[in-house]
PDB file of C-alpha atoms in Angstrom:
ATOM      1  CA  MET A   1      17.819 126.932 165.427  1.00 55.00           C
ATOM      2  CA  THR A   2      16.542 125.444 168.682  1.00 70.00           C
ATOM      3  CA  GLU A   3      17.220 127.715 171.632  1.00 89.00           C
ATOM      4  CA  TYR A   4      17.671 124.896 174.162  1.00 97.00           C
ATOM      5  CA  GLN A   5      19.505 121.583 173.854  1.00 97.00           C
ATOM      6  CA  LEU A   6      20.212 118.600 176.070  1.00 98.00           C
ATOM      7  CA  ASN A   7      23.258 116.412 175.470  1.00 98.00           C
ATOM      8  CA  VAL A   8      22.509 112.775 176.280  1.00 98.00           C
ATOM      9  CA  ALA A   9      25.003 109.942 176.810  1.00 98.00           C
ATOM     10  CA  HIS A  10      24.018 106.293 176.481  1.00 98.00           C
ATOM     11  CA  LEU A  11      26.574 104.243 178.403  1.00 98.00           C
ATOM     12  CA  TYR A  12      27.321 100.963 176.593  1.00 97.00           C
ATOM     13  CA  GLY A  13      24.078 101.234 174.645  1.00 95.00           C
ATOM     14  CA  ASN A  14      25.351  98.702 172.105  1.00 95.00           C
ATOM     15  CA  LEU A  15      25.805  96.114 174.869  1.00 95.00           C
ATOM     16  CA  MET A  16      23.406  97.080 177.661  1.00 93.00           C
ATOM     17  CA  ASN A  17      19.983  97.445 176.057  1.00 88.00           C
ATOM     18  CA  THR A  18      17.887  94.554 177.386  1.00 80.00           C
ATOM     19  CA  TYR A  19      14.177  94.870 176.598  1.00 82.00           C
ATOM     20  CA  GLY A  20      14.750  98.087 174.672  1.00 88.00           C
ATOM     21  CA  ASP A  21      16.111 100.310 177.440  1.00 92.00           C
ATOM     22  CA  TYR A  22      16.940 102.825 174.679  1.00 95.00           C
ATOM     23  CA  GLY A  23      13.206 103.565 174.704  1.00 95.00           C
ATOM     24  CA  ASN A  24      13.870 105.750 177.741  1.00 97.00           C
ATOM     25  CA  ILE A  25      15.784 108.144 175.497  1.00 97.00           C
ATOM     26  CA  ILE A  26      12.979 108.023 172.910  1.00 97.00           C
ATOM     27  CA  ALA A  27      10.480 109.043 175.596  1.00 97.00           C
ATOM     28  CA  LEU A  28      12.734 111.769 176.973  1.00 97.00           C
ATOM     29  CA  THR A  29      13.289 113.136 173.452  1.00 97.00           C
ATOM     30  CA  TYR A  30       9.543 113.116 172.790  1.00 97.00           C
ATOM     31  CA  TYR A  31       8.741 115.217 175.862  1.00 97.00           C
ATOM     32  CA  ALA A  32      11.672 117.543 175.175  1.00 98.00           C
ATOM     33  CA  LYS A  33      10.404 118.174 171.645  1.00 96.00           C
ATOM     34  CA  GLN A  34       6.982 119.208 172.989  1.00 96.00           C
ATOM     35  CA  ILE A  35       8.581 122.160 174.766  1.00 97.00           C
ATOM     36  CA  GLY A  36      11.065 123.119 172.054  1.00 96.00           C
ATOM     37  CA  VAL A  37      14.179 121.397 173.395  1.00 98.00           C
ATOM     38  CA  ALA A  38      16.525 119.513 171.059  1.00 97.00           C
ATOM     39  CA  VAL A  39      18.269 116.329 172.220  1.00 98.00           C
ATOM     40  CA  ASP A  40      21.723 115.345 171.003  1.00 97.00           C
ATOM     41  CA  TYR A  41      22.497 111.637 171.483  1.00 97.00           C
ATOM     42  CA  GLN A  42      25.934 110.073 171.915  1.00 98.00           C
ATOM     43  CA  LEU A  43      26.848 106.428 172.476  1.00 98.00           C
ATOM     44  CA  VAL A  44      29.699 105.999 174.988  1.00 98.00           C
ATOM     45  CA  SER A  45      30.997 102.435 174.914  1.00 98.00           C
ATOM     46  CA  LEU A  46      34.103 100.286 175.311  1.00 98.00           C
ATOM     47  CA  GLY A  47      37.297 102.309 175.180  1.00 97.00           C
ATOM     48  CA  ASP A  48      35.484 105.641 174.916  1.00 98.00           C
ATOM     49  CA  GLU A  49      36.119 108.514 177.286  1.00 97.00           C
ATOM     50  CA  PHE A  50      33.219 109.701 179.416  1.00 98.00           C
ATOM     51  CA  ASP A  51      33.390 113.479 179.767  1.00 98.00           C
ATOM     52  CA  ASP A  52      31.334 114.380 182.823  1.00 98.00           C
ATOM     53  CA  GLN A  53      31.180 118.028 181.708  1.00 97.00           C
ATOM     54  CA  ALA A  54      29.710 117.216 178.296  1.00 98.00           C
ATOM     55  CA  PHE A  55      26.363 115.650 179.199  1.00 98.00           C
ATOM     56  CA  ASP A  56      23.081 116.726 180.734  1.00 98.00           C
ATOM     57  CA  PHE A  57      21.511 113.267 181.070  1.00 98.00           C
ATOM     58  CA  VAL A  58      22.959 109.751 181.106  1.00 98.00           C
ATOM     59  CA  LEU A  59      21.272 106.392 180.505  1.00 98.00           C
ATOM     60  CA  PHE A  60      22.947 103.192 181.692  1.00 98.00           C
ATOM     61  CA  GLY A  61      20.775 100.221 180.708  1.00 95.00           C
ATOM     62  CA  GLY A  62      20.733  96.521 181.527  1.00 92.00           C
ATOM     63  CA  GLY A  63      22.282  93.498 179.854  1.00 88.00           C
ATOM     64  CA  GLN A  64      22.808  89.773 180.121  1.00 87.00           C
ATOM     65  CA  ASP A  65      25.511  88.405 182.430  1.00 85.00           C
ATOM     66  CA  TYR A  66      28.036  88.049 179.589  1.00 89.00           C
ATOM     67  CA  GLU A  67      27.675  91.656 178.443  1.00 92.00           C
ATOM     68  CA  GLU A  68      27.717  92.923 182.011  1.00 92.00           C
ATOM     69  CA  THR A  69      31.030  91.129 182.619  1.00 94.00           C
ATOM     70  CA  ILE A  70      32.568  92.811 179.560  1.00 96.00           C
ATOM     71  CA  VAL A  71      31.281  96.221 180.624  1.00 97.00           C
ATOM     72  CA  ALA A  72      32.556  95.686 184.184  1.00 97.00           C
ATOM     73  CA  GLU A  73      36.100  95.366 182.817  1.00 97.00           C
ATOM     74  CA  ASP A  74      35.903  98.679 180.952  1.00 98.00           C
ATOM     75  CA  LEU A  75      33.900 100.673 183.486  1.00 98.00           C
ATOM     76  CA  PRO A  76      36.699 101.421 186.009  1.00 98.00           C
ATOM     77  CA  ALA A  77      38.387 103.676 183.438  1.00 98.00           C
ATOM     78  CA  LYS A  78      35.267 105.857 183.513  1.00 98.00           C
ATOM     79  CA  ALA A  79      34.586 105.566 187.253  1.00 98.00           C
ATOM     80  CA  THR A  80      36.145 108.850 188.374  1.00 98.00           C
ATOM     81  CA  ALA A  81      34.282 110.848 185.734  1.00 98.00           C
ATOM     82  CA  ILE A  82      30.984 109.053 186.447  1.00 98.00           C
ATOM     83  CA  LYS A  83      31.378 109.726 190.180  1.00 98.00           C
ATOM     84  CA  HIS A  84      32.119 113.382 189.488  1.00 98.00           C
ATOM     85  CA  TYR A  85      29.033 113.605 187.267  1.00 98.00           C
ATOM     86  CA  ILE A  86      26.821 112.010 189.939  1.00 98.00           C
ATOM     87  CA  GLU A  87      28.196 114.053 192.843  1.00 98.00           C
ATOM     88  CA  ASN A  88      27.628 117.224 190.822  1.00 98.00           C
ATOM     89  CA  ASP A  89      23.938 116.322 190.539  1.00 98.00           C
ATOM     90  CA  GLY A  90      24.051 115.036 186.985  1.00 98.00           C
ATOM     91  CA  PRO A  91      20.749 113.304 186.114  1.00 98.00           C
ATOM     92  CA  LEU A  92      21.224 109.606 185.388  1.00 98.00           C
ATOM     93  CA  LEU A  93      18.861 106.683 184.859  1.00 98.00           C
ATOM     94  CA  ALA A  94      20.351 103.255 185.573  1.00 98.00           C
ATOM     95  CA  VAL A  95      18.338 100.155 184.705  1.00 97.00           C
ATOM     96  CA  CYS A  96      18.970  96.638 186.053  1.00 95.00           C
ATOM     97  CA  GLY A  97      22.603  95.788 185.230  1.00 94.00           C
ATOM     98  CA  GLY A  98      23.533  99.456 184.991  1.00 97.00           C
ATOM     99  CA  PHE A  99      21.957  99.993 188.408  1.00 97.00           C
ATOM    100  CA  GLN A 100      23.920  97.046 189.800  1.00 96.00           C
ATOM    101  CA  LEU A 101      27.296  98.078 188.339  1.00 97.00           C
ATOM    102  CA  LEU A 102      27.159 101.542 189.908  1.00 98.00           C
ATOM    103  CA  GLY A 103      27.225  99.816 193.302  1.00 98.00           C
ATOM    104  CA  HIS A 104      29.960  97.879 195.064  1.00 97.00           C
ATOM    105  CA  TYR A 105      29.489  94.472 193.477  1.00 96.00           C
ATOM    106  CA  MET A 106      27.043  92.047 191.943  1.00 92.00           C
ATOM    107  CA  VAL A 107      26.833  88.259 192.095  1.00 86.00           C
ATOM    108  CA  MET A 108      25.900  86.521 188.842  1.00 82.00           C
ATOM    109  CA  ALA A 109      23.482  83.608 188.474  1.00 74.00           C
ATOM    110  CA  ASP A 110      26.419  81.149 188.510  1.00 77.00           C
ATOM    111  CA  GLY A 111      27.819  82.642 191.719  1.00 79.00           C
ATOM    112  CA  THR A 112      30.567  84.695 190.078  1.00 86.00           C
ATOM    113  CA  ARG A 113      31.209  87.978 191.853  1.00 91.00           C
ATOM    114  CA  VAL A 114      31.697  90.988 189.576  1.00 94.00           C
ATOM    115  CA  ASP A 115      32.951  94.231 191.074  1.00 96.00           C
ATOM    116  CA  GLY A 116      31.029  97.398 190.378  1.00 97.00           C
ATOM    117  CA  ILE A 117      32.631 100.827 190.530  1.00 98.00           C
ATOM    118  CA  GLY A 118      31.249 101.740 193.955  1.00 97.00           C
ATOM    119  CA  VAL A 119      30.111 105.243 193.047  1.00 98.00           C
ATOM    120  CA  MET A 120      26.938 104.414 194.975  1.00 98.00           C
ATOM    121  CA  ASP A 121      26.580 102.402 198.172  1.00 98.00           C
ATOM    122  CA  HIS A 122      24.304  99.488 197.204  1.00 98.00           C
ATOM    123  CA  TYR A 123      25.315  95.904 196.449  1.00 95.00           C
ATOM    124  CA  THR A 124      23.675  93.013 194.622  1.00 94.00           C
ATOM    125  CA  THR A 125      23.796  89.391 195.704  1.00 89.00           C
ATOM    126  CA  ASN A 126      22.240  86.164 194.440  1.00 81.00           C
ATOM    127  CA  MET A 127      21.293  83.155 196.590  1.00 63.00           C
ATOM    128  CA  TYR A 128      22.847  84.464 199.815  1.00 59.00           C
ATOM    129  CA  ASP A 129      23.329  87.853 201.413  1.00 58.00           C
ATOM    130  CA  ASP A 130      26.555  88.964 203.101  1.00 59.00           C
ATOM    131  CA  GLN A 131      25.617  87.048 206.248  1.00 56.00           C
ATOM    132  CA  LEU A 132      25.046  83.840 204.208  1.00 50.00           C
ATOM    133  CA  THR A 133      21.313  84.044 204.775  1.00 59.00           C
ATOM    134  CA  VAL A 134      19.488  82.048 202.108  1.00 55.00           C
ATOM    135  CA  LEU A 135      17.253  84.270 199.994  1.00 62.00           C
ATOM    136  CA  SER A 136      13.927  82.797 198.970  1.00 58.00           C
ATOM    137  CA  GLY A 137      12.943  82.066 195.393  1.00 61.00           C
ATOM    138  CA  LYS A 138      14.841  82.283 192.144  1.00 73.00           C
ATOM    139  CA  ARG A 139      14.250  84.978 189.519  1.00 83.00           C
ATOM    140  CA  LEU A 140      12.072  87.935 190.420  1.00 88.00           C
ATOM    141  CA  THR A 141       9.761  88.382 187.447  1.00 90.00           C
ATOM    142  CA  GLY A 142       6.401  89.843 186.542  1.00 94.00           C
ATOM    143  CA  ASN A 143       4.422  93.066 186.552  1.00 97.00           C
ATOM    144  CA  ILE A 144       5.148  95.491 189.350  1.00 97.00           C
ATOM    145  CA  VAL A 145       3.589  98.662 190.793  1.00 98.00           C
ATOM    146  CA  ILE A 146       5.361 101.002 193.204  1.00 98.00           C
ATOM    147  CA  GLU A 147       4.573 104.289 194.920  1.00 98.00           C
ATOM    148  CA  ASN A 148       7.117 107.100 195.092  1.00 97.00           C
ATOM    149  CA  ASN A 149       7.389 108.005 198.765  1.00 93.00           C
ATOM    150  CA  ASP A 150       8.265 111.640 197.995  1.00 93.00           C
ATOM    151  CA  THR A 151       5.608 112.498 195.423  1.00 94.00           C
ATOM    152  CA  GLY A 152       2.914 109.848 195.831  1.00 96.00           C
ATOM    153  CA  GLU A 153       3.199 109.019 192.121  1.00 96.00           C
ATOM    154  CA  LYS A 154       2.623 105.398 191.150  1.00 97.00           C
ATOM    155  CA  TYR A 155       4.895 103.744 188.584  1.00 97.00           C
ATOM    156  CA  HIS A 156       4.027 100.612 186.611  1.00 96.00           C
ATOM    157  CA  GLY A 157       6.549  98.258 185.037  1.00 95.00           C
ATOM    158  CA  PHE A 158       7.904  94.777 184.428  1.00 95.00           C
ATOM    159  CA  GLU A 159      10.793  93.197 186.333  1.00 94.00           C
ATOM    160  CA  ASN A 160      12.950  90.203 185.424  1.00 92.00           C
ATOM    161  CA  HIS A 161      16.117  89.801 187.472  1.00 91.00           C
ATOM    162  CA  GLN A 162      18.092  87.204 189.381  1.00 87.00           C
ATOM    163  CA  GLY A 163      20.041  89.662 191.534  1.00 89.00           C
ATOM    164  CA  ARG A 164      18.879  90.967 194.896  1.00 91.00           C
ATOM    165  CA  THR A 165      19.928  94.557 195.501  1.00 95.00           C
ATOM    166  CA  PHE A 166      20.204  96.123 198.951  1.00 95.00           C
ATOM    167  CA  LEU A 167      20.472  99.886 199.314  1.00 97.00           C
ATOM    168  CA  GLY A 168      23.195 101.606 201.292  1.00 97.00           C
ATOM    169  CA  GLU A 169      24.055 104.865 203.000  1.00 95.00           C
ATOM    170  CA  GLY A 170      22.520 107.987 201.515  1.00 96.00           C
ATOM    171  CA  GLU A 171      20.261 106.006 199.192  1.00 98.00           C
ATOM    172  CA  ARG A 172      16.491 105.795 199.301  1.00 97.00           C
ATOM    173  CA  ALA A 173      14.118 103.709 197.234  1.00 98.00           C
ATOM    174  CA  LEU A 174      12.546 105.002 194.042  1.00 98.00           C
ATOM    175  CA  GLY A 175       9.343 103.641 195.529  1.00 98.00           C
ATOM    176  CA  THR A 176       7.663 101.198 197.882  1.00 98.00           C
ATOM    177  CA  VAL A 177       6.348  98.017 196.277  1.00 98.00           C
ATOM    178  CA  ILE A 178       2.559  97.803 196.090  1.00 98.00           C
ATOM    179  CA  SER A 179       2.570  94.623 194.025  1.00 97.00           C
ATOM    180  CA  GLY A 180       5.549  92.658 192.707  1.00 95.00           C
ATOM    181  CA  ASN A 181       8.992  91.965 194.137  1.00 94.00           C
ATOM    182  CA  GLY A 182      11.242  95.007 193.845  1.00 95.00           C
ATOM    183  CA  ASN A 183      14.954  95.193 194.598  1.00 96.00           C
ATOM    184  CA  ASN A 184      15.198  91.957 196.542  1.00 92.00           C
ATOM    185  CA  GLY A 185      11.730  90.563 197.244  1.00 90.00           C
ATOM    186  CA  MET A 186      12.202  91.151 200.956  1.00 88.00           C
ATOM    187  CA  ASP A 187      12.168  94.793 202.058  1.00 93.00           C
ATOM    188  CA  LYS A 188       9.514  96.266 199.699  1.00 96.00           C
ATOM    189  CA  THR A 189      11.999  98.680 198.114  1.00 98.00           C
ATOM    190  CA  GLU A 190      12.270  99.167 194.356  1.00 98.00           C
ATOM    191  CA  GLY A 191      14.995 101.086 192.645  1.00 98.00           C
ATOM    192  CA  VAL A 192      17.066 103.863 194.123  1.00 98.00           C
ATOM    193  CA  ILE A 193      17.291 107.622 194.299  1.00 98.00           C
ATOM    194  CA  TYR A 194      20.633 109.210 195.124  1.00 98.00           C
ATOM    195  CA  ARG A 195      21.077 112.912 194.356  1.00 98.00           C
ATOM    196  CA  ASN A 196      19.772 113.063 190.738  1.00 98.00           C
ATOM    197  CA  VAL A 197      20.370 109.373 190.004  1.00 98.00           C
ATOM    198  CA  TYR A 198      17.349 107.141 189.476  1.00 98.00           C
ATOM    199  CA  GLY A 199      17.925 103.387 189.421  1.00 98.00           C
ATOM    200  CA  SER A 200      15.302 100.724 188.745  1.00 98.00           C
ATOM    201  CA  TYR A 201      14.687  97.149 187.686  1.00 96.00           C
ATOM    202  CA  PHE A 202      11.798  98.303 185.457  1.00 96.00           C
ATOM    203  CA  HIS A 203      12.225  97.199 181.873  1.00 91.00           C
ATOM    204  CA  GLY A 204       9.791  98.002 179.177  1.00 85.00           C
ATOM    205  CA  PRO A 205      11.206 100.820 179.527  1.00 93.00           C
ATOM    206  CA  ILE A 206      10.276 102.814 182.655  1.00 96.00           C
ATOM    207  CA  PHE A 207       9.950 106.247 180.979  1.00 97.00           C
ATOM    208  CA  THR A 208       7.640 104.975 178.237  1.00 95.00           C
ATOM    209  CA  ARG A 209       5.100 103.653 180.746  1.00 95.00           C
ATOM    210  CA  ASN A 210       5.543 106.385 183.310  1.00 97.00           C
ATOM    211  CA  GLY A 211       5.521 109.756 181.611  1.00 96.00           C
ATOM    212  CA  ASN A 212       5.195 111.479 184.980  1.00 95.00           C
ATOM    213  CA  LEU A 213       8.664 110.219 185.931  1.00 97.00           C
ATOM    214  CA  ALA A 214      10.098 110.976 182.473  1.00 97.00           C
ATOM    215  CA  LYS A 215       8.924 114.580 182.681  1.00 97.00           C
ATOM    216  CA  ARG A 216      10.211 114.913 186.249  1.00 96.00           C
ATOM    217  CA  VAL A 217      13.711 113.758 185.254  1.00 98.00           C
ATOM    218  CA  LEU A 218      13.647 115.908 182.104  1.00 98.00           C
ATOM    219  CA  ALA A 219      12.716 118.965 184.166  1.00 98.00           C
ATOM    220  CA  THR A 220      15.591 118.213 186.550  1.00 98.00           C
ATOM    221  CA  ALA A 221      18.089 118.001 183.686  1.00 98.00           C
ATOM    222  CA  LEU A 222      16.843 121.206 182.082  1.00 98.00           C
ATOM    223  CA  GLN A 223      16.727 123.137 185.376  1.00 98.00           C
ATOM    224  CA  ARG A 224      20.329 122.161 186.049  1.00 98.00           C
ATOM    225  CA  LYS A 225      21.467 123.476 182.656  1.00 98.00           C
ATOM    226  CA  TYR A 226      19.094 126.426 182.265  1.00 98.00           C
ATOM    227  CA  PRO A 227      18.241 127.496 185.835  1.00 97.00           C
ATOM    228  CA  ASP A 228      16.429 130.708 184.861  1.00 97.00           C
ATOM    229  CA  VAL A 229      13.507 128.843 183.231  1.00 96.00           C
ATOM    230  CA  ASP A 230      10.633 127.180 185.114  1.00 96.00           C
ATOM    231  CA  TRP A 231      10.789 123.879 183.250  1.00 97.00           C
ATOM    232  CA  GLN A 232       8.313 122.020 185.432  1.00 94.00           C
ATOM    233  CA  ALA A 233       5.696 124.640 184.614  1.00 95.00           C
ATOM    234  CA  ARG A 234       6.402 124.197 180.900  1.00 96.00           C
ATOM    235  CA  LEU A 235       6.080 120.432 181.157  1.00 96.00           C
ATOM    236  CA  ASP A 236       3.006 120.270 183.372  1.00 93.00           C
ATOM    237  CA  PRO A 237       0.501 120.908 180.515  1.00 93.00           C
ATOM    238  CA  VAL A 238       2.156 118.353 178.220  1.00 94.00           C
ATOM    239  CA  PRO A 239      -0.042 115.233 178.115  1.00 93.00           C
ATOM    240  CA  THR A 240       1.531 112.054 179.464  1.00 91.00           C
ATOM    241  CA  GLU A 241       1.742 109.559 176.621  1.00 81.00           C
ATOM    242  CA  SER A 242       1.673 105.776 176.590  1.00 70.00           C
ATOM    243  CA  PHE A 243       4.253 104.533 174.094  1.00 71.00           C
TER     244      PHE A 243
END
């Protein structure tokens, strides 16, 4: 029997899985296995309860506008529990649409405004910002490289999004854009860090191309659950893979 186990929730994984965002769980499970940690996976979707006490890591991936609209209708029923999980330092990775829906609102490609659950302070607009300033360009696509301002680590990925996200109070960027567009193509931010939440527009998925980040988040989740073990030290010798 494995001595250590992480319980992982995949929010709306049957609807929000653009470009294989589930690969983030595959990468996390791979690194966990190298240090003798089992991972138990659970899909939490439409109509399901989200128990904030039951999980050690949560993935909330991206989807097309149609799927995001469906999820936005169900998400408020889980909002209180998700907020409690986040504010109690629960590790969470939110990609693209999942990142957007944790904020106040998002504006779709056709101009439709969809309310998020506001458990974080960012918002996502489309052609105009809140002051009706025209934003340049259309979709933000292509390869992207960022540098984490806290650690100096560089992360590589691929972005493809119409929305422009602007960070709010208490939030800082996952990294500064070296090449590419980032959250909005204007302020050189990409993604978000808030407590133990990591948000990003990186598809591909981000953990499979950036094992350094995957191991960092895994160590955070394990340290939260098993605080008497030095998990970063256990993970440091594990080679970073390219999936």
